[in-house]
PDB file of C-alpha atoms in Angstrom:
ATOM      1  CA  MET A  76       0.244  -0.367   0.184  1.00 92.00           C
ATOM      2  CA  LYS A  77       1.307   3.523  -0.774  1.00 97.00           C
ATOM      3  CA  ILE A  78      -0.423   6.255   1.038  1.00 97.00           C
ATOM      4  CA  VAL A  79      -0.274   9.550  -0.431  1.00 98.00           C
ATOM      5  CA  ALA A  80      -1.333  12.820   1.256  1.00 97.00           C
ATOM      6  CA  ALA A  81      -2.555  16.402  -0.300  1.00 96.00           C
ATOM      7  CA  HIS A  82      -2.018  19.859   1.130  1.00 96.00           C
ATOM      8  CA  LEU A  83      -1.874  23.569   0.469  1.00 97.00           C
ATOM      9  CA  PRO A  84       2.040  24.703  -0.520  1.00 98.00           C
ATOM     10  CA  ALA A  85       1.127  27.251   2.822  1.00 98.00           C
ATOM     11  CA  TYR A  86       4.126  29.991   3.595  1.00 99.00           C
ATOM     12  CA  LEU A  87       5.419  28.263   6.822  1.00 99.00           C
ATOM     13  CA  PRO A  88       2.693  25.249   7.452  1.00 98.00           C
ATOM     14  CA  GLY A  89       1.426  24.846  10.414  1.00 96.00           C
ATOM     15  CA  LEU A  90       1.906  21.208  12.173  1.00 93.00           C
ATOM     16  CA  GLU A  91      -1.310  19.474   9.669  1.00 93.00           C
ATOM     17  CA  LEU A  92       0.782  18.687   6.656  1.00 95.00           C
ATOM     18  CA  PHE A  93       3.701  17.422   9.299  1.00 94.00           C
ATOM     19  CA  CYS A  94       1.265  14.737  10.554  1.00 91.00           C
ATOM     20  CA  LYS A  95       0.200  14.220   6.914  1.00 93.00           C
ATOM     21  CA  MET A  96       3.793  13.800   6.023  1.00 94.00           C
ATOM     22  CA  ALA A  97       4.812  11.247   8.261  1.00 90.00           C
ATOM     23  CA  GLN A  98       1.639   8.749   7.750  1.00 91.00           C
ATOM     24  CA  ALA A  99       2.572   9.208   4.415  1.00 95.00           C
ATOM     25  CA  ASP A 100       5.083   7.777   1.215  1.00 97.00           C
ATOM     26  CA  ALA A 101       4.487  10.696  -0.800  1.00 98.00           C
ATOM     27  CA  VAL A 102       2.970  14.138  -0.452  1.00 98.00           C
ATOM     28  CA  ILE A 103       1.037  16.590  -3.059  1.00 98.00           C
ATOM     29  CA  LEU A 104       1.251  20.296  -3.090  1.00 98.00           C
ATOM     30  CA  ALA A 105      -1.974  21.426  -4.940  1.00 97.00           C
ATOM     31  CA  ASP A 106      -0.411  24.860  -6.839  1.00 97.00           C
ATOM     32  CA  HIS A 107      -2.674  24.180  -9.819  1.00 96.00           C
ATOM     33  CA  LEU A 108      -5.578  25.734  -7.463  1.00 95.00           C
ATOM     34  CA  GLN A 109      -6.374  29.196  -7.783  1.00 94.00           C
ATOM     35  CA  TYR A 110      -4.496  31.548  -5.581  1.00 96.00           C
ATOM     36  CA  SER A 111      -6.223  33.306  -3.042  1.00 93.00           C
ATOM     37  CA  LYS A 112      -4.952  36.333  -0.897  1.00 87.00           C
ATOM     38  CA  HIS A 113      -7.263  34.737   2.025  1.00 87.00           C
ATOM     39  CA  GLY A 114      -5.319  32.301   3.632  1.00 91.00           C
ATOM     40  CA  VAL A 115      -1.900  31.497   4.508  1.00 96.00           C
ATOM     41  CA  LEU A 116      -0.742  30.886   1.654  1.00 98.00           C
ATOM     42  CA  ASN A 117       1.447  33.861   1.656  1.00 98.00           C
ATOM     43  CA  ARG A 118       1.522  34.146   5.366  1.00 98.00           C
ATOM     44  CA  ASN A 119       1.365  32.403   8.707  1.00 98.00           C
ATOM     45  CA  ARG A 120       1.575  33.227  12.718  1.00 98.00           C
ATOM     46  CA  ILE A 121       4.118  33.031  14.908  1.00 99.00           C
ATOM     47  CA  LYS A 122       3.546  33.992  18.699  1.00 99.00           C
ATOM     48  CA  THR A 123       5.780  37.606  20.627  1.00 98.00           C
ATOM     49  CA  PRO A 124       5.151  38.671  23.911  1.00 98.00           C
ATOM     50  CA  GLU A 125       1.939  40.584  22.649  1.00 97.00           C
ATOM     51  CA  GLY A 126       0.197  37.978  20.772  1.00 97.00           C
ATOM     52  CA  ALA A 127       0.543  36.039  17.554  1.00 98.00           C
ATOM     53  CA  ARG A 128       1.566  38.272  14.658  1.00 98.00           C
ATOM     54  CA  TRP A 129       1.276  37.641  10.900  1.00 98.00           C
ATOM     55  CA  LEU A 130       4.178  37.450   8.835  1.00 98.00           C
ATOM     56  CA  THR A 131       3.562  38.657   5.648  1.00 98.00           C
ATOM     57  CA  VAL A 132       5.411  37.468   2.548  1.00 98.00           C
ATOM     58  CA  PRO A 133       3.759  40.690  -0.419  1.00 98.00           C
ATOM     59  CA  VAL A 134       3.056  39.081  -4.135  1.00 98.00           C
ATOM     60  CA  LEU A 135       1.979  40.836  -7.130  1.00 97.00           C
ATOM     61  CA  THR A 136      -1.286  40.387  -7.955  1.00 93.00           C
ATOM     62  CA  LYS A 137      -2.553  43.931  -9.504  1.00 90.00           C
ATOM     63  CA  GLY A 138      -3.758  43.889 -12.556  1.00 89.00           C
ATOM     64  CA  ARG A 139      -2.875  40.119 -13.256  1.00 86.00           C
ATOM     65  CA  GLY A 140      -5.988  38.725 -12.644  1.00 87.00           C
ATOM     66  CA  ARG A 141      -6.446  35.192 -11.698  1.00 91.00           C
ATOM     67  CA  GLN A 142      -3.958  33.195 -11.412  1.00 95.00           C
ATOM     68  CA  ALA A 143      -2.776  29.541 -10.264  1.00 96.00           C
ATOM     69  CA  ILE A 144      -0.345  29.857  -7.053  1.00 97.00           C
ATOM     70  CA  HIS A 145       3.100  28.256  -8.856  1.00 98.00           C
ATOM     71  CA  ALA A 146       2.778  30.994 -11.144  1.00 97.00           C
ATOM     72  CA  VAL A 147       2.324  34.240  -7.960  1.00 98.00           C
ATOM     73  CA  GLU A 148       5.331  36.445  -8.064  1.00 98.00           C
ATOM     74  CA  ILE A 149       7.239  37.339  -4.956  1.00 98.00           C
ATOM     75  CA  ASN A 150       7.001  41.520  -4.749  1.00 98.00           C
ATOM     76  CA  ASN A 151      11.044  41.985  -3.950  1.00 96.00           C
ATOM     77  CA  ASN A 152      11.198  45.769  -3.870  1.00 96.00           C
ATOM     78  CA  GLU A 153       9.647  45.360  -0.270  1.00 96.00           C
ATOM     79  CA  ARG A 154      12.500  43.765   2.473  1.00 95.00           C
ATOM     80  CA  TRP A 155      10.453  41.414   3.663  1.00 98.00           C
ATOM     81  CA  ALA A 156      12.322  38.459   4.165  1.00 98.00           C
ATOM     82  CA  LEU A 157      15.314  40.383   6.618  1.00 97.00           C
ATOM     83  CA  THR A 158      12.350  41.849   8.165  1.00 98.00           C
ATOM     84  CA  HIS A 159      10.419  38.135   8.934  1.00 98.00           C
ATOM     85  CA  TRP A 160      14.355  36.742   9.840  1.00 98.00           C
ATOM     86  CA  ARG A 161      14.767  39.572  12.222  1.00 98.00           C
ATOM     87  CA  ALA A 162      10.879  38.667  13.808  1.00 98.00           C
ATOM     88  CA  LEU A 163      11.966  34.932  14.238  1.00 99.00           C
ATOM     89  CA  GLN A 164      15.335  36.335  15.825  1.00 98.00           C
ATOM     90  CA  THR A 165      13.324  38.481  17.970  1.00 98.00           C
ATOM     91  CA  HIS A 166      10.902  36.368  19.072  1.00 98.00           C
ATOM     92  CA  TYR A 167      12.046  32.646  19.247  1.00 98.00           C
ATOM     93  CA  SER A 168      15.913  33.360  20.260  1.00 97.00           C
ATOM     94  CA  LYS A 169      14.990  32.930  23.941  1.00 97.00           C
ATOM     95  CA  SER A 170      13.618  29.699  22.736  1.00 98.00           C
ATOM     96  CA  PRO A 171      14.739  26.074  24.190  1.00 96.00           C
ATOM     97  CA  TYR A 172      15.830  24.959  20.098  1.00 97.00           C
ATOM     98  CA  PHE A 173      15.962  28.088  18.735  1.00 98.00           C
ATOM     99  CA  MET A 174      20.039  27.736  18.087  1.00 97.00           C
ATOM    100  CA  HIS A 175      19.923  24.521  16.949  1.00 96.00           C
ATOM    101  CA  TYR A 176      17.572  25.080  13.931  1.00 97.00           C
ATOM    102  CA  ALA A 177      18.906  29.343  13.102  1.00 97.00           C
ATOM    103  CA  ASP A 178      21.032  28.369  10.323  1.00 96.00           C
ATOM    104  CA  ARG A 179      18.927  26.652   8.409  1.00 96.00           C
ATOM    105  CA  PHE A 180      16.136  29.690   8.718  1.00 97.00           C
ATOM    106  CA  GLU A 181      18.806  32.340   8.103  1.00 97.00           C
ATOM    107  CA  GLY A 182      19.959  30.539   4.081  1.00 95.00           C
ATOM    108  CA  LEU A 183      16.362  30.347   3.678  1.00 97.00           C
ATOM    109  CA  TYR A 184      15.864  34.578   4.065  1.00 98.00           C
ATOM    110  CA  HIS A 185      18.891  35.088   2.458  1.00 96.00           C
ATOM    111  CA  THR A 186      17.827  33.553  -0.779  1.00 96.00           C
ATOM    112  CA  GLU A 187      16.218  35.883  -3.162  1.00 95.00           C
ATOM    113  CA  TRP A 188      13.059  33.894  -4.220  1.00 98.00           C
ATOM    114  CA  ARG A 189      10.689  34.947  -7.460  1.00 98.00           C
ATOM    115  CA  ARG A 190       7.742  33.097  -7.006  1.00 98.00           C
ATOM    116  CA  LEU A 191       5.959  32.213  -4.371  1.00 99.00           C
ATOM    117  CA  ILE A 192       5.427  28.233  -4.826  1.00 99.00           C
ATOM    118  CA  GLU A 193       9.601  28.325  -4.536  1.00 99.00           C
ATOM    119  CA  LEU A 194       9.893  30.040  -1.341  1.00 99.00           C
ATOM    120  CA  ASN A 195       7.175  27.893  -0.093  1.00 99.00           C
ATOM    121  CA  VAL A 196       8.233  24.880  -1.245  1.00 99.00           C
ATOM    122  CA  ALA A 197      12.213  25.376   0.501  1.00 99.00           C
ATOM    123  CA  GLY A 198      10.327  26.700   3.145  1.00 99.00           C
ATOM    124  CA  ILE A 199       8.548  23.054   3.742  1.00 99.00           C
ATOM    125  CA  ARG A 200      11.934  21.001   3.203  1.00 98.00           C
ATOM    126  CA  THR A 201      13.699  22.979   5.326  1.00 98.00           C
ATOM    127  CA  LEU A 202      11.072  22.359   8.355  1.00 97.00           C
ATOM    128  CA  CYS A 203      10.937  18.890   6.720  1.00 96.00           C
ATOM    129  CA  ALA A 204      15.117  18.534   8.188  1.00 95.00           C
ATOM    130  CA  CYS A 205      14.680  20.049  10.944  1.00 95.00           C
ATOM    131  CA  LEU A 206      11.601  16.963  11.506  1.00 94.00           C
ATOM    132  CA  LYS A 207      14.110  14.682   9.771  1.00 90.00           C
ATOM    133  CA  LEU A 208      11.056  13.635   7.784  1.00 92.00           C
ATOM    134  CA  ASP A 209      12.481  13.103   3.899  1.00 94.00           C
ATOM    135  CA  THR A 210       8.379  11.715   2.634  1.00 96.00           C
ATOM    136  CA  PRO A 211       8.564  12.970  -1.061  1.00 97.00           C
ATOM    137  CA  ILE A 212       6.463  16.121  -2.370  1.00 98.00           C
ATOM    138  CA  HIS A 213       5.202  16.727  -6.000  1.00 98.00           C
ATOM    139  CA  LEU A 214       3.695  19.440  -7.131  1.00 98.00           C
ATOM    140  CA  SER A 215       0.929  18.782  -9.048  1.00 97.00           C
ATOM    141  CA  SER A 216       1.304  21.982 -11.465  1.00 95.00           C
ATOM    142  CA  GLU A 217       4.416  19.218 -12.778  1.00 95.00           C
ATOM    143  CA  PHE A 218       1.643  16.843 -14.138  1.00 92.00           C
ATOM    144  CA  GLY A 219       0.360  19.602 -15.839  1.00 89.00           C
ATOM    145  CA  ALA A 220      -2.749  20.110 -13.297  1.00 86.00           C
ATOM    146  CA  VAL A 221      -5.464  22.806 -14.098  1.00 81.00           C
ATOM    147  CA  PRO A 222      -8.209  24.489 -12.639  1.00 76.00           C
ATOM    148  CA  GLY A 223     -11.694  23.135 -13.293  1.00 74.00           C
ATOM    149  CA  ASN A 224     -10.552  19.621 -13.516  1.00 79.00           C
ATOM    150  CA  LYS A 225     -12.603  17.812 -10.614  1.00 81.00           C
ATOM    151  CA  ASN A 226     -10.936  14.365 -10.523  1.00 88.00           C
ATOM    152  CA  TRP A 227      -7.009  16.351 -10.281  1.00 93.00           C
ATOM    153  CA  LEU A 228      -6.575  14.504  -6.459  1.00 95.00           C
ATOM    154  CA  VAL A 229      -7.480  10.362  -7.884  1.00 95.00           C
ATOM    155  CA  ASP A 230      -5.923  11.253 -11.285  1.00 95.00           C
ATOM    156  CA  LEU A 231      -2.052  12.655  -9.249  1.00 96.00           C
ATOM    157  CA  ILE A 232      -2.550   9.789  -6.744  1.00 97.00           C
ATOM    158  CA  LYS A 233      -2.987   6.528  -9.984  1.00 96.00           C
ATOM    159  CA  ARG A 234       0.388   9.033 -11.185  1.00 96.00           C
ATOM    160  CA  ILE A 235       2.669   8.550  -8.661  1.00 96.00           C
ATOM    161  CA  GLY A 236       1.451   4.792  -8.278  1.00 96.00           C
ATOM    162  CA  GLY A 237      -1.141   5.530  -4.936  1.00 97.00           C
ATOM    163  CA  THR A 238      -3.244   3.394  -3.192  1.00 97.00           C
ATOM    164  CA  ALA A 239      -4.788   4.860  -0.486  1.00 97.00           C
ATOM    165  CA  TYR A 240      -5.199   8.684   0.107  1.00 96.00           C
ATOM    166  CA  LEU A 241      -5.135  10.250   3.702  1.00 95.00           C
ATOM    167  CA  ALA A 242      -8.392  11.881   3.978  1.00 92.00           C
ATOM    168  CA  THR A 243      -9.106  15.031   7.289  1.00 90.00           C
ATOM    169  CA  PRO A 244     -12.573  15.230   8.233  1.00 89.00           C
ATOM    170  CA  MET A 245     -12.712  18.581   6.808  1.00 86.00           C
ATOM    171  CA  GLN A 246     -11.343  17.001   3.181  1.00 86.00           C
ATOM    172  CA  ARG A 247     -14.340  14.331   3.697  1.00 87.00           C
ATOM    173  CA  ALA A 248     -16.960  17.287   4.283  1.00 82.00           C
ATOM    174  CA  HIS A 249     -16.191  19.534   1.413  1.00 78.00           C
ATOM    175  CA  ALA A 250     -13.432  18.264  -1.162  1.00 78.00           C
ATOM    176  CA  ILE A 251     -13.510  14.506  -1.734  1.00 84.00           C
ATOM    177  CA  HIS A 252     -15.942  12.425  -2.953  1.00 87.00           C
ATOM    178  CA  GLU A 253     -15.730   8.859  -1.975  1.00 89.00           C
ATOM    179  CA  ASN A 254     -17.547   6.972  -4.509  1.00 91.00           C
ATOM    180  CA  ASP A 255     -14.543   8.994  -6.833  1.00 92.00           C
ATOM    181  CA  PHE A 256     -11.695   7.233  -4.769  1.00 93.00           C
ATOM    182  CA  THR A 257     -13.985   4.064  -4.301  1.00 94.00           C
ATOM    183  CA  VAL A 258     -14.095   3.906  -8.501  1.00 94.00           C
ATOM    184  CA  ALA A 259     -10.245   4.215  -8.923  1.00 94.00           C
ATOM    185  CA  GLY A 260      -8.971   1.433  -6.117  1.00 96.00           C
ATOM    186  CA  ILE A 261      -7.994   4.003  -3.908  1.00 96.00           C
ATOM    187  CA  THR A 262      -8.485   3.212  -0.222  1.00 96.00           C
ATOM    188  CA  LEU A 263      -9.285   6.139   1.532  1.00 95.00           C
ATOM    189  CA  ILE A 264      -7.668   6.671   5.437  1.00 95.00           C
ATOM    190  CA  ASP A 265      -9.107   8.551   7.694  1.00 92.00           C
ATOM    191  CA  THR A 266      -6.889  10.968   9.610  1.00 88.00           C
ATOM    192  CA  ASN A 267      -7.614  13.761  12.646  1.00 85.00           C
ATOM    193  CA  PRO A 268      -4.097  15.344  12.592  1.00 78.00           C
ATOM    194  CA  PRO A 269      -4.102  16.539  16.873  1.00 75.00           C
ATOM    195  CA  MET A 270      -3.384  20.435  17.752  1.00 78.00           C
ATOM    196  CA  PRO A 271      -2.073  19.731  21.235  1.00 82.00           C
ATOM    197  CA  ARG A 272      -1.214  21.694  23.790  1.00 88.00           C
ATOM    198  CA  TYR A 273       3.161  22.476  23.976  1.00 91.00           C
ATOM    199  CA  HIS A 274       5.985  24.747  25.985  1.00 92.00           C
ATOM    200  CA  GLN A 275       5.253  28.007  24.137  1.00 96.00           C
ATOM    201  CA  LEU A 276       7.146  31.421  25.306  1.00 97.00           C
ATOM    202  CA  TYR A 277       4.992  34.884  26.519  1.00 96.00           C
ATOM    203  CA  GLY A 278       2.214  33.254  28.721  1.00 94.00           C
ATOM    204  CA  GLU A 279      -1.074  31.759  27.854  1.00 95.00           C
ATOM    205  CA  PHE A 280      -0.981  28.681  24.871  1.00 97.00           C
ATOM    206  CA  ILE A 281      -2.198  29.922  21.405  1.00 97.00           C
ATOM    207  CA  PRO A 282      -3.394  27.331  18.618  1.00 96.00           C
ATOM    208  CA  ASP A 283      -2.756  26.989  15.249  1.00 95.00           C
ATOM    209  CA  LEU A 284       0.338  28.603  14.607  1.00 98.00           C
ATOM    210  CA  SER A 285       3.465  27.973  12.562  1.00 98.00           C
ATOM    211  CA  MET A 286       5.332  25.021  12.695  1.00 97.00           C
ATOM    212  CA  VAL A 287       8.075  26.629  13.594  1.00 98.00           C
ATOM    213  CA  ASP A 288       6.636  28.134  16.556  1.00 98.00           C
ATOM    214  CA  LEU A 289       6.430  24.080  17.801  1.00 95.00           C
ATOM    215  CA  LEU A 290       9.659  22.781  16.450  1.00 97.00           C
ATOM    216  CA  PHE A 291      11.541  26.206  18.031  1.00 98.00           C
ATOM    217  CA  ASN A 292       9.935  25.780  21.400  1.00 96.00           C
ATOM    218  CA  GLU A 293      10.321  21.711  21.595  1.00 93.00           C
ATOM    219  CA  GLY A 294      12.005  19.667  19.061  1.00 94.00           C
ATOM    220  CA  GLY A 295      12.149  17.929  15.949  1.00 89.00           C
ATOM    221  CA  HIS A 296      11.440  15.029  18.447  1.00 83.00           C
ATOM    222  CA  TYR A 297       7.535  15.284  18.108  1.00 71.00           C
ATOM    223  CA  LEU A 298       7.349  13.537  14.891  1.00 71.00           C
ATOM    224  CA  GLU A 299      10.096  11.719  14.812  1.00 70.00           C
ATOM    225  CA  GLU A 300       8.785   9.598  17.496  1.00 64.00           C
ATOM    226  CA  LEU A 301       5.511   9.277  15.734  1.00 56.00           C
ATOM    227  CA  ARG A 302       7.401   8.224  12.375  1.00 58.00           C
ATOM    228  CA  LYS A 303       9.129   5.384  14.459  1.00 66.00           C
ATOM    229  CA  LYS A 304       6.022   4.448  15.980  1.00 58.00           C
ATOM    230  CA  ASN A 305       4.131   3.949  12.624  1.00 54.00           C
ATOM    231  CA  ASP A 306       7.478   2.285  10.737  1.00 55.00           C
ATOM    232  CA  ALA A 307       7.032  -0.205  14.158  1.00 44.00           C
ATOM    233  CA  ARG A 308       3.564  -0.629  13.393  1.00 41.00           C
ATOM    234  CA  GLY A 309       3.832  -1.403   9.303  1.00 42.00           C
ATOM    235  CA  PHE A 310       0.971   1.218   8.922  1.00 39.00           C
ATOM    236  CA  ALA A 311       0.270   4.941   8.925  1.00 43.00           C
ATOM    237  CA  GLY A 312      -2.786   4.892  10.921  1.00 43.00           C
ATOM    238  CA  ARG A 313      -4.527   7.761  12.531  1.00 41.00           C
ATOM    239  CA  ILE A 314      -2.577  10.330  14.887  1.00 39.00           C
ATOM    240  CA  THR A 315      -3.963  10.744  18.034  1.00 38.00           C
ATOM    241  CA  ASN A 316      -2.673  13.709  20.926  1.00 36.00           C
ATOM    242  CA  THR A 317      -1.625  10.496  23.191  1.00 34.00           C
ATOM    243  CA  ASP A 318       0.879   9.970  20.295  1.00 41.00           C
ATOM    244  CA  PHE A 319       2.299  13.698  21.201  1.00 40.00           C
ATOM    245  CA  LEU A 320       1.866  14.341  24.418  1.00 34.00           C
ATOM    246  CA  SER A 321       3.320  10.548  25.497  1.00 32.00           C
ATOM    247  CA  ARG A 322       6.285  12.851  26.489  1.00 32.00           C
TER     248      ARG A 322
END
């Protein structure tokens, strides 16, 4: 059984993507879909003494109409990269694991990226390296997927040799049709990535932040331990809060 997951290629994504990657044999980043400025494609949140703060990558959208995610370009006339790197340094320098991973992120922000998808994939790969995840990443655009093709996900899963798909409750409710997968011979595996409470700086816990917050505060062992459990089981199975809170 080859298990495939899919996700939007967000900027410094949250925990959900990496939970999927810890269970899957391959992940598809759906960069052929239409870009939306509402969401986390070009922004995500970190924690500061004043609460959650958005880090936003400026992009070029004026006069460009509807764009696929993979076509969106970054506005490098703004000094966003320096701002983001300094924000991470300022707000996480006292976290237990920041210095352990700082060099990887410094390199990310000292590279000039032209397209948003290039930055986002590099950020995801950086986080994967810190989390010791080596799940292969595929971009939907590289397979010629285009907006409007309702069967793109089933088609891509089959093209990369997938036989099972990780489905979250949200995807089951709004994004996929079970019959399409059944007809294609693809097994749906339910997964419900947890939102565990973990140690944070600056007081009361804030959920739904970028994965960098968990990484800098707790290190990469969460997913490393989970992956070892999954390898021992020989099957991805369901992630539960206990997997993350059994330290």
